[in-house]
mmCIF file of C-alpha atoms in Angstrom:
data_model
loop_
_atom_site.group_PDB
_atom_site.id
_atom_site.type_symbol
_atom_site.label_atom_id
_atom_site.label_comp_id
_atom_site.label_asym_id
_atom_site.label_seq_id
_atom_site.Cartn_x
_atom_site.Cartn_y
_atom_site.Cartn_z
ATOM 1 C CA MET N 287 5.462 -11.145 25.818
ATOM 2 C CA LEU N 288 8.905 -11.212 24.530
ATOM 3 C CA VAL N 289 9.155 -10.347 21.093
ATOM 4 C CA LEU N 290 12.608 -10.272 18.751
ATOM 5 C CA GLY N 291 12.189 -7.562 16.134
ATOM 6 C CA VAL N 292 13.286 -8.107 12.462
ATOM 7 C CA GLU N 293 13.366 -5.216 9.976
ATOM 8 C CA THR N 294 14.339 -5.628 6.127
ATOM 9 C CA SER N 295 12.211 -3.783 3.883
ATOM 10 C CA CYS N 296 15.201 -1.036 2.164
ATOM 11 C CA ASP N 297 18.936 -0.715 3.138
ATOM 12 C CA GLU N 298 18.765 -0.829 6.469
ATOM 13 C CA THR N 299 19.112 -4.106 8.465
ATOM 14 C CA GLY N 300 17.236 -3.731 12.048
ATOM 15 C CA VAL N 301 17.075 -5.865 15.261
ATOM 16 C CA ALA N 302 15.148 -4.987 18.638
ATOM 17 C CA VAL N 303 14.082 -7.212 21.848
ATOM 18 C CA TYR N 304 10.766 -5.470 23.245
ATOM 19 C CA ASP N 305 9.199 -6.772 26.258
ATOM 20 C CA SER N 306 5.360 -5.693 26.649
ATOM 21 C CA GLU N 307 6.320 -5.157 30.687
ATOM 22 C CA ARG N 308 9.581 -4.298 30.513
ATOM 23 C CA GLY N 309 10.000 -2.469 27.115
ATOM 24 C CA LEU N 310 12.386 -2.189 25.009
ATOM 25 C CA LEU N 311 15.443 -4.237 26.280
ATOM 26 C CA ALA N 312 17.691 -3.723 23.299
ATOM 27 C CA HIS N 313 17.962 -2.893 19.789
ATOM 28 C CA ASN N 314 20.756 -2.492 16.761
ATOM 29 C CA LEU N 315 20.692 -0.854 13.814
ATOM 30 C CA TYR N 316 22.997 -1.076 10.570
ATOM 31 C CA SER N 317 23.164 0.795 7.746
ATOM 32 C CA GLN N 318 24.182 0.327 3.905
ATOM 33 C CA VAL N 319 24.469 3.796 3.061
ATOM 34 C CA LYS N 320 28.271 3.681 1.741
ATOM 35 C CA LEU N 321 27.547 0.655 -0.002
ATOM 36 C CA HIS N 322 25.548 1.892 -2.199
ATOM 37 C CA ALA N 323 26.550 5.261 -1.773
ATOM 38 C CA GLU N 324 28.551 4.665 -5.462
ATOM 39 C CA TYR N 325 25.694 3.542 -7.899
ATOM 40 C CA GLY N 326 23.466 7.406 -6.263
ATOM 41 C CA GLY N 327 21.092 5.296 -5.055
ATOM 42 C CA VAL N 328 20.122 1.824 -3.234
ATOM 43 C CA VAL N 329 20.823 -1.341 -5.445
ATOM 44 C CA PRO N 330 18.288 -4.143 -4.947
ATOM 45 C CA GLU N 331 20.377 -7.026 -5.154
ATOM 46 C CA LEU N 332 23.482 -5.958 -3.324
ATOM 47 C CA ALA N 333 20.299 -4.846 -0.606
ATOM 48 C CA SER N 334 19.455 -8.356 -0.235
ATOM 49 C CA ARG N 335 22.725 -9.264 -0.362
ATOM 50 C CA ASP N 336 24.065 -7.668 2.504
ATOM 51 C CA HIS N 337 20.973 -8.341 5.386
ATOM 52 C CA VAL N 338 21.870 -11.962 4.198
ATOM 53 C CA ARG N 339 25.132 -11.350 6.317
ATOM 54 C CA LYS N 340 25.007 -9.013 8.580
ATOM 55 C CA ILE N 341 21.728 -10.439 9.953
ATOM 56 C CA LEU N 342 22.396 -13.630 11.918
ATOM 57 C CA PRO N 343 25.282 -11.917 13.921
ATOM 58 C CA MET N 344 23.186 -9.102 14.150
ATOM 59 C CA LEU N 345 20.310 -11.129 16.261
ATOM 60 C CA GLU N 346 23.162 -12.884 18.126
ATOM 61 C CA GLN N 347 24.543 -9.099 19.726
ATOM 62 C CA VAL N 348 21.170 -7.554 20.026
ATOM 63 C CA LEU N 349 20.161 -11.053 22.128
ATOM 64 C CA ASP N 350 22.689 -11.191 24.625
ATOM 65 C CA SER N 351 22.597 -7.363 25.004
ATOM 66 C CA ALA N 352 19.136 -8.151 26.100
ATOM 67 C CA ASN N 353 20.631 -10.485 28.454
ATOM 68 C CA VAL N 354 18.295 -12.384 27.010
ATOM 69 C CA THR N 355 18.380 -16.401 24.190
ATOM 70 C CA THR N 356 16.365 -17.952 22.008
ATOM 71 C CA ALA N 357 14.250 -20.097 24.476
ATOM 72 C CA ASP N 358 13.079 -16.925 26.408
ATOM 73 C CA LEU N 359 10.968 -15.378 22.970
ATOM 74 C CA ASP N 360 7.761 -15.649 22.723
ATOM 75 C CA GLY N 361 7.393 -14.610 19.744
ATOM 76 C CA ILE N 362 8.856 -13.322 15.929
ATOM 77 C CA ALA N 363 7.900 -10.134 14.127
ATOM 78 C CA TYR N 364 9.230 -9.112 10.888
ATOM 79 C CA THR N 365 8.725 -6.399 8.277
ATOM 80 C CA ALA N 366 6.800 -8.600 5.424
ATOM 81 C CA GLY N 367 6.183 -5.253 3.879
ATOM 82 C CA PRO N 368 5.942 -2.897 1.388
ATOM 83 C CA GLY N 369 9.604 -2.422 0.590
ATOM 84 C CA LEU N 370 11.830 -4.363 -1.558
ATOM 85 C CA MET N 371 11.080 -7.843 -2.711
ATOM 86 C CA GLY N 372 14.501 -9.248 -1.527
ATOM 87 C CA ALA N 373 15.420 -7.339 1.182
ATOM 88 C CA LEU N 374 11.692 -8.511 2.432
ATOM 89 C CA MET N 375 12.508 -12.120 1.755
ATOM 90 C CA VAL N 376 15.143 -12.198 3.751
ATOM 91 C CA GLY N 377 14.358 -11.025 6.892
ATOM 92 C CA GLY N 378 10.900 -13.061 6.606
ATOM 93 C CA ALA N 379 12.779 -16.527 5.643
ATOM 94 C CA ALA N 380 15.375 -15.660 9.060
ATOM 95 C CA ALA N 381 12.487 -15.152 11.561
ATOM 96 C CA THR N 382 10.415 -17.755 9.982
ATOM 97 C CA ALA N 383 12.863 -20.585 10.099
ATOM 98 C CA LEU N 384 13.778 -19.416 13.731
ATOM 99 C CA GLY N 385 10.472 -19.315 14.757
ATOM 100 C CA TYR N 386 9.991 -22.504 13.583
ATOM 101 C CA THR N 387 12.658 -23.859 15.687
ATOM 102 C CA LEU N 388 11.148 -22.749 18.846
ATOM 103 C CA ASN N 389 7.612 -23.645 17.947
ATOM 104 C CA ILE N 390 6.835 -20.056 19.081
ATOM 105 C CA PRO N 391 4.012 -17.706 17.571
ATOM 106 C CA VAL N 392 6.199 -15.272 13.739
ATOM 107 C CA LEU N 393 4.266 -12.464 12.426
ATOM 108 C CA GLY N 394 4.765 -9.860 9.195
ATOM 109 C CA VAL N 395 4.561 -6.336 10.252
ATOM 110 C CA HIS N 396 4.003 -3.586 7.705
ATOM 111 C CA HIS N 397 6.395 -1.142 7.805
ATOM 112 C CA MET N 398 4.363 1.799 8.008
ATOM 113 C CA GLU N 399 2.330 0.603 11.307
ATOM 114 C CA GLY N 400 5.575 0.598 13.161
ATOM 115 C CA HIS N 401 6.332 4.095 11.688
ATOM 116 C CA LEU N 402 2.823 5.166 13.272
ATOM 117 C CA LEU N 403 3.420 3.176 16.248
ATOM 118 C CA ALA N 404 7.372 4.058 16.759
ATOM 119 C CA PRO N 405 6.177 7.229 19.033
ATOM 120 C CA MET N 406 4.798 4.711 21.674
ATOM 121 C CA LEU N 407 8.381 3.570 22.874
ATOM 122 C CA GLU N 408 9.070 7.474 23.949
ATOM 123 C CA ASP N 409 8.014 7.932 28.038
ATOM 124 C CA ASN N 410 5.261 10.968 26.798
ATOM 125 C CA PRO N 411 3.238 8.186 24.083
ATOM 126 C CA PRO N 412 0.687 9.400 22.219
ATOM 127 C CA ALA N 413 -3.292 8.555 23.147
ATOM 128 C CA PHE N 414 -5.311 8.114 20.795
ATOM 129 C CA PRO N 415 -7.363 9.113 18.675
ATOM 130 C CA PHE N 416 -4.804 10.692 16.904
ATOM 131 C CA VAL N 417 -4.205 12.239 13.234
ATOM 132 C CA ALA N 418 -0.899 10.714 11.500
ATOM 133 C CA LEU N 419 2.347 12.295 8.745
ATOM 134 C CA LEU N 420 3.724 9.491 7.614
ATOM 135 C CA VAL N 421 6.795 11.198 5.445
ATOM 136 C CA SER N 422 9.339 9.370 4.062
ATOM 137 C CA GLY N 423 11.569 8.376 1.270
ATOM 138 C CA GLY N 424 8.551 5.984 0.125
ATOM 139 C CA HIS N 425 5.879 7.905 1.167
ATOM 140 C CA THR N 426 3.592 11.044 2.258
ATOM 141 C CA GLN N 427 0.430 10.312 3.376
ATOM 142 C CA LEU N 428 -2.253 11.227 6.660
ATOM 143 C CA VAL N 429 -4.139 8.900 7.972
ATOM 144 C CA SER N 430 -6.877 8.645 10.733
ATOM 145 C CA VAL N 431 -5.766 6.744 13.603
ATOM 146 C CA THR N 432 -8.774 5.568 16.353
ATOM 147 C CA ALA N 433 -6.328 2.346 17.450
ATOM 148 C CA ILE N 434 -4.288 0.221 16.335
ATOM 149 C CA GLY N 435 -5.034 -1.493 13.041
ATOM 150 C CA ASP N 436 -8.163 1.548 12.248
ATOM 151 C CA TYR N 437 -6.987 3.378 10.129
ATOM 152 C CA GLU N 438 -8.704 5.725 7.261
ATOM 153 C CA LEU N 439 -6.269 7.682 5.047
ATOM 154 C CA LEU N 440 -7.208 10.826 4.835
ATOM 155 C CA GLY N 441 -5.108 12.110 1.778
ATOM 156 C CA GLU N 442 -1.413 10.660 0.219
ATOM 157 C CA SER N 443 1.165 12.019 -2.478
ATOM 158 C CA ILE N 444 -0.491 11.568 -5.834
ATOM 159 C CA ASP N 445 3.358 10.967 -7.335
ATOM 160 C CA ASP N 446 7.002 11.475 -5.428
ATOM 161 C CA ALA N 447 6.610 11.061 -1.237
ATOM 162 C CA ALA N 448 8.539 14.337 0.513
ATOM 163 C CA GLY N 449 11.479 12.433 1.349
ATOM 164 C CA GLU N 450 11.979 11.098 -2.578
ATOM 165 C CA ALA N 451 11.298 15.237 -3.318
ATOM 166 C CA PHE N 452 14.503 15.935 -1.403
ATOM 167 C CA ASP N 453 16.504 12.426 -3.052
ATOM 168 C CA LYS N 454 15.644 13.852 -6.653
ATOM 169 C CA THR N 455 16.500 17.877 -5.390
ATOM 170 C CA ALA N 456 19.327 17.181 -3.961
ATOM 171 C CA LYS N 457 20.725 14.662 -7.090
ATOM 172 C CA LEU N 458 20.084 17.570 -9.235
ATOM 173 C CA LEU N 459 22.388 19.905 -7.554
ATOM 174 C CA ASP N 460 25.102 16.949 -7.260
ATOM 175 C CA LEU N 461 25.120 15.918 -3.983
ATOM 176 C CA ASP N 462 26.201 13.092 -1.939
ATOM 177 C CA TYR N 463 24.315 10.282 -1.758
ATOM 178 C CA PRO N 464 21.761 10.021 0.662
ATOM 179 C CA GLY N 465 21.154 13.398 -0.588
ATOM 180 C CA GLY N 466 18.281 14.448 1.264
ATOM 181 C CA PRO N 467 19.741 15.225 4.480
ATOM 182 C CA ARG N 468 22.811 17.399 3.066
ATOM 183 C CA LEU N 469 19.971 19.592 1.429
ATOM 184 C CA ALA N 470 18.558 19.960 4.908
ATOM 185 C CA ALA N 471 21.872 20.680 5.623
ATOM 186 C CA MET N 472 22.530 23.249 3.109
ATOM 187 C CA ALA N 473 19.351 24.404 3.609
ATOM 188 C CA ASP N 474 20.474 25.751 7.200
ATOM 189 C CA ARG N 475 22.870 27.991 5.169
ATOM 190 C CA GLY N 476 20.997 29.847 2.775
ATOM 191 C CA ASP N 477 18.412 32.280 2.402
ATOM 192 C CA ILE N 478 14.669 30.877 2.420
ATOM 193 C CA ASP N 479 13.314 34.554 1.392
ATOM 194 C CA ARG N 480 15.773 34.746 -2.119
ATOM 195 C CA PHE N 481 13.924 32.635 -4.357
ATOM 196 C CA SER N 482 9.834 32.640 -4.879
ATOM 197 C CA PHE N 483 9.269 28.248 -4.653
ATOM 198 C CA PRO N 484 5.654 27.423 -4.806
ATOM 199 C CA ARG N 485 3.402 25.079 -2.647
ATOM 200 C CA PRO N 486 2.110 22.718 -3.862
ATOM 201 C CA MET N 487 -1.643 21.719 -3.502
ATOM 202 C CA THR N 488 -2.193 24.023 -1.209
ATOM 203 C CA ASP N 489 -4.675 26.583 -2.725
ATOM 204 C CA ARG N 490 -7.399 23.600 -3.425
ATOM 205 C CA PRO N 491 -9.320 22.113 -1.176
ATOM 206 C CA GLY N 492 -8.207 18.130 -0.099
ATOM 207 C CA LEU N 493 -5.193 16.710 1.739
ATOM 208 C CA GLU N 494 -3.817 15.267 -1.483
ATOM 209 C CA PHE N 495 0.492 16.305 -2.298
ATOM 210 C CA SER N 496 1.970 16.953 -5.007
ATOM 211 C CA PHE N 497 5.358 17.178 -5.091
ATOM 212 C CA SER N 498 6.933 16.606 -8.457
ATOM 213 C CA GLY N 499 6.468 19.822 -10.063
ATOM 214 C CA LEU N 500 8.482 21.560 -7.369
ATOM 215 C CA LYS N 501 11.436 19.116 -8.374
ATOM 216 C CA THR N 502 10.558 20.582 -11.562
ATOM 217 C CA PHE N 503 10.882 24.323 -10.545
ATOM 218 C CA THR N 504 13.841 23.372 -8.679
ATOM 219 C CA ARG N 505 15.437 22.115 -11.963
ATOM 220 C CA ASN N 506 14.525 25.040 -13.911
ATOM 221 C CA LEU N 507 16.101 26.883 -11.219
ATOM 222 C CA ILE N 508 19.276 25.351 -11.342
ATOM 223 C CA GLU N 509 19.723 25.977 -15.294
ATOM 224 C CA LYS N 510 18.663 29.288 -15.308
ATOM 225 C CA ASN N 511 21.181 30.401 -11.716
ATOM 226 C CA ARG N 512 24.230 28.820 -13.704
ATOM 227 C CA GLY N 513 27.414 29.928 -13.334
ATOM 228 C CA ASP N 514 30.989 29.602 -15.628
ATOM 229 C CA ASP N 515 30.462 26.323 -13.361
ATOM 230 C CA VAL N 516 28.499 22.856 -14.482
ATOM 231 C CA LEU N 517 26.257 24.296 -10.922
ATOM 232 C CA PRO N 518 25.654 27.690 -9.533
ATOM 233 C CA ASN N 519 28.358 29.101 -6.946
ATOM 234 C CA GLU N 520 27.797 28.215 -3.441
ATOM 235 C CA GLN N 521 25.351 30.656 -2.368
ATOM 236 C CA THR N 522 23.458 30.132 -4.508
ATOM 237 C CA MET N 523 22.865 26.565 -4.001
ATOM 238 C CA LEU N 524 22.861 27.247 -0.395
ATOM 239 C CA ASP N 525 19.747 29.110 -1.281
ATOM 240 C CA ILE N 526 18.089 27.364 -3.779
ATOM 241 C CA CYS N 527 18.337 24.276 -0.905
ATOM 242 C CA ALA N 528 16.873 26.913 1.791
ATOM 243 C CA GLY N 529 13.625 27.966 -0.327
ATOM 244 C CA PHE N 530 13.245 24.577 -1.666
ATOM 245 C CA GLN N 531 13.058 22.527 1.420
ATOM 246 C CA GLU N 532 10.792 25.680 2.923
ATOM 247 C CA ALA N 533 8.432 24.667 0.862
ATOM 248 C CA VAL N 534 8.041 21.047 1.022
ATOM 249 C CA VAL N 535 8.089 22.080 4.751
ATOM 250 C CA ASP N 536 5.168 24.437 4.430
ATOM 251 C CA THR N 537 3.315 22.488 2.013
ATOM 252 C CA LEU N 538 3.343 19.319 5.010
ATOM 253 C CA VAL N 539 2.085 22.082 7.927
ATOM 254 C CA ILE N 540 -0.104 23.660 6.006
ATOM 255 C CA LYS N 541 -2.267 20.023 4.753
ATOM 256 C CA CYS N 542 -1.392 18.629 8.800
ATOM 257 C CA ARG N 543 -3.116 22.165 9.848
ATOM 258 C CA ARG N 544 -6.287 21.188 7.674
ATOM 259 C CA ALA N 545 -6.369 17.500 8.923
ATOM 260 C CA MET N 546 -6.584 17.904 12.325
ATOM 261 C CA GLN N 547 -9.477 20.971 11.542
ATOM 262 C CA GLN N 548 -11.290 18.438 9.537
ATOM 263 C CA THR N 549 -11.378 15.617 12.054
ATOM 264 C CA GLY N 550 -11.215 18.141 15.186
ATOM 265 C CA MET N 551 -8.089 16.184 16.318
ATOM 266 C CA LYS N 552 -5.926 17.443 18.958
ATOM 267 C CA ARG N 553 -3.362 14.818 18.814
ATOM 268 C CA LEU N 554 -0.235 14.366 15.673
ATOM 269 C CA VAL N 555 2.051 11.740 15.401
ATOM 270 C CA ILE N 556 5.036 12.096 12.618
ATOM 271 C CA ALA N 557 6.598 9.241 11.332
ATOM 272 C CA GLY N 558 8.983 7.746 9.415
ATOM 273 C CA GLY N 559 12.658 9.281 8.224
ATOM 274 C CA VAL N 560 11.357 12.959 7.162
ATOM 275 C CA SER N 561 10.159 13.829 10.897
ATOM 276 C CA ALA N 562 13.859 13.827 12.066
ATOM 277 C CA ASN N 563 13.878 16.660 10.001
ATOM 278 C CA ARG N 564 14.992 20.333 12.248
ATOM 279 C CA ARG N 565 13.223 22.471 10.523
ATOM 280 C CA LEU N 566 10.134 20.960 9.647
ATOM 281 C CA ARG N 567 9.565 20.000 13.518
ATOM 282 C CA GLU N 568 9.953 23.616 14.338
ATOM 283 C CA LYS N 569 6.857 24.785 12.246
ATOM 284 C CA LEU N 570 4.690 22.122 13.480
ATOM 285 C CA GLU N 571 5.826 23.011 16.859
ATOM 286 C CA VAL N 572 4.555 27.521 16.047
ATOM 287 C CA ALA N 573 1.422 26.088 13.954
ATOM 288 C CA LEU N 574 -0.213 23.442 15.948
ATOM 289 C CA ALA N 575 0.430 25.972 19.195
ATOM 290 C CA LYS N 576 -2.258 28.054 17.137
ATOM 291 C CA GLU N 577 -4.663 24.513 16.779
ATOM 292 C CA ARG N 578 -4.020 24.291 21.073
ATOM 293 C CA ALA N 579 -2.542 21.002 19.959
ATOM 294 C CA GLU N 580 -0.097 18.245 20.317
ATOM 295 C CA VAL N 581 3.043 17.145 18.505
ATOM 296 C CA PHE N 582 4.573 13.646 19.320
ATOM 297 C CA TYR N 583 7.931 11.668 17.310
ATOM 298 C CA ALA N 584 9.834 9.347 17.681
ATOM 299 C CA ARG N 585 13.329 9.821 18.789
ATOM 300 C CA HIS N 586 15.581 10.364 16.052
ATOM 301 C CA GLU N 587 16.884 7.185 16.085
ATOM 302 C CA PHE N 588 13.418 5.909 15.411
ATOM 303 C CA CYS N 589 12.484 8.278 12.967
ATOM 304 C CA THR N 590 14.256 5.852 10.225
ATOM 305 C CA ASP N 591 13.552 2.345 9.767
ATOM 306 C CA ASN N 592 14.597 0.197 12.608
ATOM 307 C CA GLY N 593 13.582 -3.172 14.493
ATOM 308 C CA ALA N 594 12.211 -1.602 17.371
ATOM 309 C CA MET N 595 9.217 -0.438 16.217
ATOM 310 C CA ILE N 596 8.408 -3.552 14.943
ATOM 311 C CA ALA N 597 9.446 -5.642 17.406
ATOM 312 C CA TYR N 598 6.361 -2.951 19.783
ATOM 313 C CA ALA N 599 3.758 -3.475 16.356
ATOM 314 C CA GLY N 600 4.610 -6.912 16.076
ATOM 315 C CA CYS N 601 3.866 -7.313 20.266
ATOM 316 C CA GLN N 602 0.598 -5.548 19.646
ATOM 317 C CA ARG N 603 -0.379 -7.649 17.265
ATOM 318 C CA LEU N 604 1.262 -10.892 18.691
ATOM 319 C CA LEU N 605 -0.690 -9.956 22.083
ATOM 320 C CA ALA N 606 -3.871 -10.183 19.749
ATOM 321 C CA GLY N 607 -3.616 -13.501 19.120
ATOM 322 C CA GLU N 608 -2.382 -13.099 15.151
ATOM 323 C CA LYS N 609 0.171 -14.655 13.805
ATOM 324 C CA ASN N 610 1.159 -16.164 10.902
ATOM 325 C CA GLU N 611 1.068 -19.997 9.036
ATOM 326 C CA LEU N 612 4.053 -21.626 8.478
ATOM 327 C CA VAL N 613 5.054 -19.244 5.286
ATOM 328 C CA ILE N 614 7.036 -16.553 4.857
ATOM 329 C CA ALA N 615 4.707 -13.505 4.348
ATOM 330 C CA ALA N 616 6.806 -10.696 1.849
ATOM 331 C CA THR N 617 4.239 -8.234 0.324
ATOM 332 C CA PRO N 618 6.667 -4.968 -1.554
ATOM 333 C CA ARG N 619 2.763 -3.056 -2.447
ATOM 334 C CA TRP N 620 0.280 -3.027 0.985
ATOM 335 C CA PRO N 621 -2.128 -0.307 1.544
ATOM 336 C CA LEU N 622 -1.988 0.912 5.002
ATOM 337 C CA ASP N 623 -5.880 1.520 5.673
ATOM 338 C CA LYS N 624 -6.611 -2.368 4.218
ATOM 339 C CA LEU N 625 -4.662 -3.194 7.945
ATOM 340 C CA THR N 626 -7.445 -5.146 10.227
ATOM 341 C CA GLY N 627 -8.146 -3.760 13.639
ATOM 342 C CA LEU N 628 -6.700 -5.857 16.600
ATOM 343 C CA GLN N 629 -8.361 -9.015 17.695
ATOM 344 C CA GLU N 630 -9.047 -8.394 21.424
ATOM 345 C CA ALA N 631 -7.757 -5.163 23.705
ATOM 346 C CA VAL N 632 -4.333 -5.145 23.895
#
């Protein structure tokens, strides 16, 4: 089955073509970072308008790169949620209109299921079952994955997501947007031991996360270490970044090990934008080696939002006979554990 995948959940336009027999044939991704940088964050209306401008040229480019035409497509998958309503509607409208014109099935895909399955695009994909850590700007969740669509939520953040905490802390340090990656880069040059950051909710049982208190701790630390300037000196800034990142990473690692021990599983999948964090990968490798467990990631280009993961996830469900009626499905809030399993074996 040849499937076109479309991702427009937030501020990145992603398009890809996936073939169930030949694998990923082509993909392209456009980021709106420069567009939103002057506002210090994503402006939903601007994001929607930019998706409108980019989506059709990108569709043409990706089909050309895959050396296929619209007539060759067997189905279309698009992100139906969670995400920004206007942005979701752009991808949904384009996919639904094209599917109607071609008389082929169209399916709205869960954005986080796309992330969860992104490592399946690699040469050495994980086998089921596994524990997944979905960690991004909008989500921090631990999920037990038995099969595609068979998900049990083990724990999630009760306030800020890990990526959101990175971005908000970066704003406190007056770092340019997007702040999270900039904070992580600065952390590599800082002293992780200079300040004693808390590891929130690790001193109690359970698999829930909380990062808002860590952000408050960092705000107070910045205030305490201000010099003559508005912000602390450069080395103190680097040390704050290093200590903050280490606290987030340690918290994620501790909860991942706990989830593996509680479920008895020996495979861990890390997906979402924060899964690209170098320090997180380093510490997980060490921690899981002690558990004699394996860890799997998507390649860096598929850690952030992308069309390839949507094309893959959509292909699996389309193969099982799932499709939408002739309606644009857009669900800004959509719990992952509410998804159904595949109707038949894939």
